[in-house]
Coordinates of C-alpha atoms in Angstrom, one line a residue:
X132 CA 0.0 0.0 0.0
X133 CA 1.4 3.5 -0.9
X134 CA 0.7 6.6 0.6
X135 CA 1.6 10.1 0.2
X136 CA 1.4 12.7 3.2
X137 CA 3.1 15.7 4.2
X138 CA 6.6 15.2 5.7
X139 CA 7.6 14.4 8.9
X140 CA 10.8 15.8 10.8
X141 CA 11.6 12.0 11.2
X142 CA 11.8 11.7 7.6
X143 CA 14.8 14.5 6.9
X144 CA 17.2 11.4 6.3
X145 CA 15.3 9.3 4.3
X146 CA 14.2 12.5 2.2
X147 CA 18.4 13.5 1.6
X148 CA 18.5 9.0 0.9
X149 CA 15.7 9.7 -1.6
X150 CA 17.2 12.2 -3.7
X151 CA 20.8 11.5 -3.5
X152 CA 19.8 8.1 -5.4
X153 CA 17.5 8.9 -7.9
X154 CA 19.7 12.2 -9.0
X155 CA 23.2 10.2 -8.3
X156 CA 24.2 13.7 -6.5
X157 CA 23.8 15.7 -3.6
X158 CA 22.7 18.9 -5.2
X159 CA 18.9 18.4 -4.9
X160 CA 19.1 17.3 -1.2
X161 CA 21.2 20.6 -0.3
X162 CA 18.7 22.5 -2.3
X163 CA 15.8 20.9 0.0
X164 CA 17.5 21.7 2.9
X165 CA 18.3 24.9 2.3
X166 CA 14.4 25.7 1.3
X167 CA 13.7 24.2 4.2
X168 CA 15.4 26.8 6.4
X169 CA 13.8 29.7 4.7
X170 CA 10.8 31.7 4.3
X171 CA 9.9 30.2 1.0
X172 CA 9.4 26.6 2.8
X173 CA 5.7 25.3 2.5
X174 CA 5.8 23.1 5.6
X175 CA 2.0 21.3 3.6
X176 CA 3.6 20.8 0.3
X177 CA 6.4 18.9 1.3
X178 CA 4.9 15.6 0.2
X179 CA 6.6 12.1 1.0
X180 CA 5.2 8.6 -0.9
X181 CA 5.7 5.7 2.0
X182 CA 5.4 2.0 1.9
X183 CA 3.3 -0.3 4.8
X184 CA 6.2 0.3 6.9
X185 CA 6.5 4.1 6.6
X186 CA 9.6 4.0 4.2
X187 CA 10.0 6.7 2.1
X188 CA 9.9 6.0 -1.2
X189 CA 9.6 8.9 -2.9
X190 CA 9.4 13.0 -1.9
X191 CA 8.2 16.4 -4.0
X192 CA 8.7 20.1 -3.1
X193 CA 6.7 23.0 -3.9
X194 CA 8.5 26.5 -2.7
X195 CA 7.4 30.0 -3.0
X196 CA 8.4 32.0 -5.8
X197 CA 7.3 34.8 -7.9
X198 CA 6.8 35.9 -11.1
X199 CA 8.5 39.7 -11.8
X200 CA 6.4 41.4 -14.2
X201 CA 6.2 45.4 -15.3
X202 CA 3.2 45.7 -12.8
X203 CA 5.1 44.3 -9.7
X204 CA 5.2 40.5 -8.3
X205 CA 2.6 37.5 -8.8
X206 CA 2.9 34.7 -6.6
X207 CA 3.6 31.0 -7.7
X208 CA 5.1 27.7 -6.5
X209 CA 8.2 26.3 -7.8
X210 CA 8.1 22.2 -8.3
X211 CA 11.7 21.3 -7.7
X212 CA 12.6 18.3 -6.8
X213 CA 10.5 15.2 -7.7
X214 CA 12.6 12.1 -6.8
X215 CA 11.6 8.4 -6.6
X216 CA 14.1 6.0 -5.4
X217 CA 15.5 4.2 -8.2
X218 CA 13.7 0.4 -7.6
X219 CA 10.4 2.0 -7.0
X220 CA 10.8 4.1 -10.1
X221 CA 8.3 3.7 -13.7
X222 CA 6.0 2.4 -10.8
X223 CA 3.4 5.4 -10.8
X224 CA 4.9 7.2 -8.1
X225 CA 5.9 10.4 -9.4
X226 CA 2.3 10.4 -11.1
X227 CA 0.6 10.1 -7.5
X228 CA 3.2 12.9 -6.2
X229 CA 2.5 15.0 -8.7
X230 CA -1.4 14.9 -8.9
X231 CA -1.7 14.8 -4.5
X232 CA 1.2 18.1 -4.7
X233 CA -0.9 19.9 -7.4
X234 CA -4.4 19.0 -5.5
X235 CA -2.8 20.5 -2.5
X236 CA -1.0 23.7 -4.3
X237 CA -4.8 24.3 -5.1
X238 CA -6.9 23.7 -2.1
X239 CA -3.9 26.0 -0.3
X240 CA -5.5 29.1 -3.0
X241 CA -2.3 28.9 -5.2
X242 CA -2.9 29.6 -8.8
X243 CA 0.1 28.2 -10.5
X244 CA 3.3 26.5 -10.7
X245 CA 6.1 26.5 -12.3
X246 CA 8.5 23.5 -13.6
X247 CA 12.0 22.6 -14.9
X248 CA 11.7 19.0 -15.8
X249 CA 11.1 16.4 -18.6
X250 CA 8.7 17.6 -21.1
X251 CA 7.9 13.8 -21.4
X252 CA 6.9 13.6 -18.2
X253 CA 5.1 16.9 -16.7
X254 CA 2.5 17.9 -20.0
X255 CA 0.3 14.9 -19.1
X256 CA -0.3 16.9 -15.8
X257 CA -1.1 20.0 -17.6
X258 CA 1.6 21.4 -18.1
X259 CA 2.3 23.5 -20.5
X260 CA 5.6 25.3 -22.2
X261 CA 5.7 28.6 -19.8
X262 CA 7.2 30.9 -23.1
X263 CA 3.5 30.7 -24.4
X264 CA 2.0 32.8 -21.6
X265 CA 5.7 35.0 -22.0
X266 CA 7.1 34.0 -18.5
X267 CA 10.7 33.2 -19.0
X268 CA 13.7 31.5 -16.5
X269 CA 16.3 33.5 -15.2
X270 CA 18.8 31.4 -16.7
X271 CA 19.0 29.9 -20.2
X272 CA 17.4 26.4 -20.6
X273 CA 15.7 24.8 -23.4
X274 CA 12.3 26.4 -23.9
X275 CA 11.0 22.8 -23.8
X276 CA 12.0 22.1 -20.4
X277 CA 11.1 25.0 -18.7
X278 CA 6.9 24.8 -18.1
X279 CA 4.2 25.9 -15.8
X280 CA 0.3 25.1 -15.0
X281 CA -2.6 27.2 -14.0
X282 CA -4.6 25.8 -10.9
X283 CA -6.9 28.7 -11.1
X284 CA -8.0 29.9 -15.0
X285 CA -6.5 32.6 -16.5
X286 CA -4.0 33.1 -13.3
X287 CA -1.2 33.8 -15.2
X288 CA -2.6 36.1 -18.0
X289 CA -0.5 39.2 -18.0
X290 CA 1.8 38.0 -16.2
X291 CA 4.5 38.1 -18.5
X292 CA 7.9 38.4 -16.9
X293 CA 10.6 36.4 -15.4
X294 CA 10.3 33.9 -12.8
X295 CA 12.3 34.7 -9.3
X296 CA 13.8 31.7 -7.4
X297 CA 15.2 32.0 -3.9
X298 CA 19.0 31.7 -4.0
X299 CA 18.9 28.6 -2.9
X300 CA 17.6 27.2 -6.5
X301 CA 21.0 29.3 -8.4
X302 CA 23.1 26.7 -6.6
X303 CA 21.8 23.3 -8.4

């Protein structure tokens, strides 16, 4: 039986564990960790998937971040990171992680989020490429990668401007 809840202070460890394998590197878990000691840390959307026996299989973060436009800031979440360890992985994991996270962004009154990631993986959640709505990183990455979703219609019309991450995302 999985299930996916918010994180405990008992699971720090397994979190780190959890990301270390799937990414092969220690950047993701520092960037946790530092979110997690700052004011962008959503304590409710720090989601863990767990076996019967409370092992943590998999873990997803959504931080505060905003959107700098011409008119001043918009809210949004950042998704960052999604990890699955590596023997539970092509399991449906990330799916459930993803759905429960983005159920949650909304029920919290958050309109969007945005996402780095595999444009595989993240469009059959509704994602779409953020360039269309004229949102753009602060760094360069491939147009492709870098997407976003509307919980609440139309909550990113104007909006056009470049995303803000805490420092903490500059270091990955």
């Amino acid at each position: 039986m999985k299930d996916i809840r918010q994180e405990k202070a008992a699971d720090i460890l397994a979190i780190k564990e959890v990301n270390d394998l799937a990414f092969g590197q220690e950047n993701e878990s520092k960037l946790i960790q530092e979110i997690r000691e700052s004011k962008y840390f959503v304590p409710e959307l720090s989601l863990v998937a767990v076996i019967d026996s409370e092992e943590v299989i998999g873990h997803i973060l959504f931080s505060q971040i905003t959107i700098e436009t011409e008119n001043g800031s918009i809210p949004s979440l950042a998704l960052a990171p999604m990890a699955v360890k590596p023997e539970f992985q092509k399991h449906g994991i990330g799916s459930l992680l993803v759905n429960e996270g983005l159920m949650r962004c909304k029920a919290k009154g958050n309109g969007s989020v945005i996402v780095l990631g595999h444009p595989e993986f993240y469009p059959k959640f509704g994602f779409v490429r953020a360039s269309g709505k004229g949102i753009k990183p602060p760094f360069e990455v491939p147009d492709e990668v870098f997407m976003l979703i509307e919980l609440e219609k139309d909550a990113l019309d104007h909006a056009e401007g470049t995303v803000k991450y805490p420092a903490a995302f500059l270091n990955v």
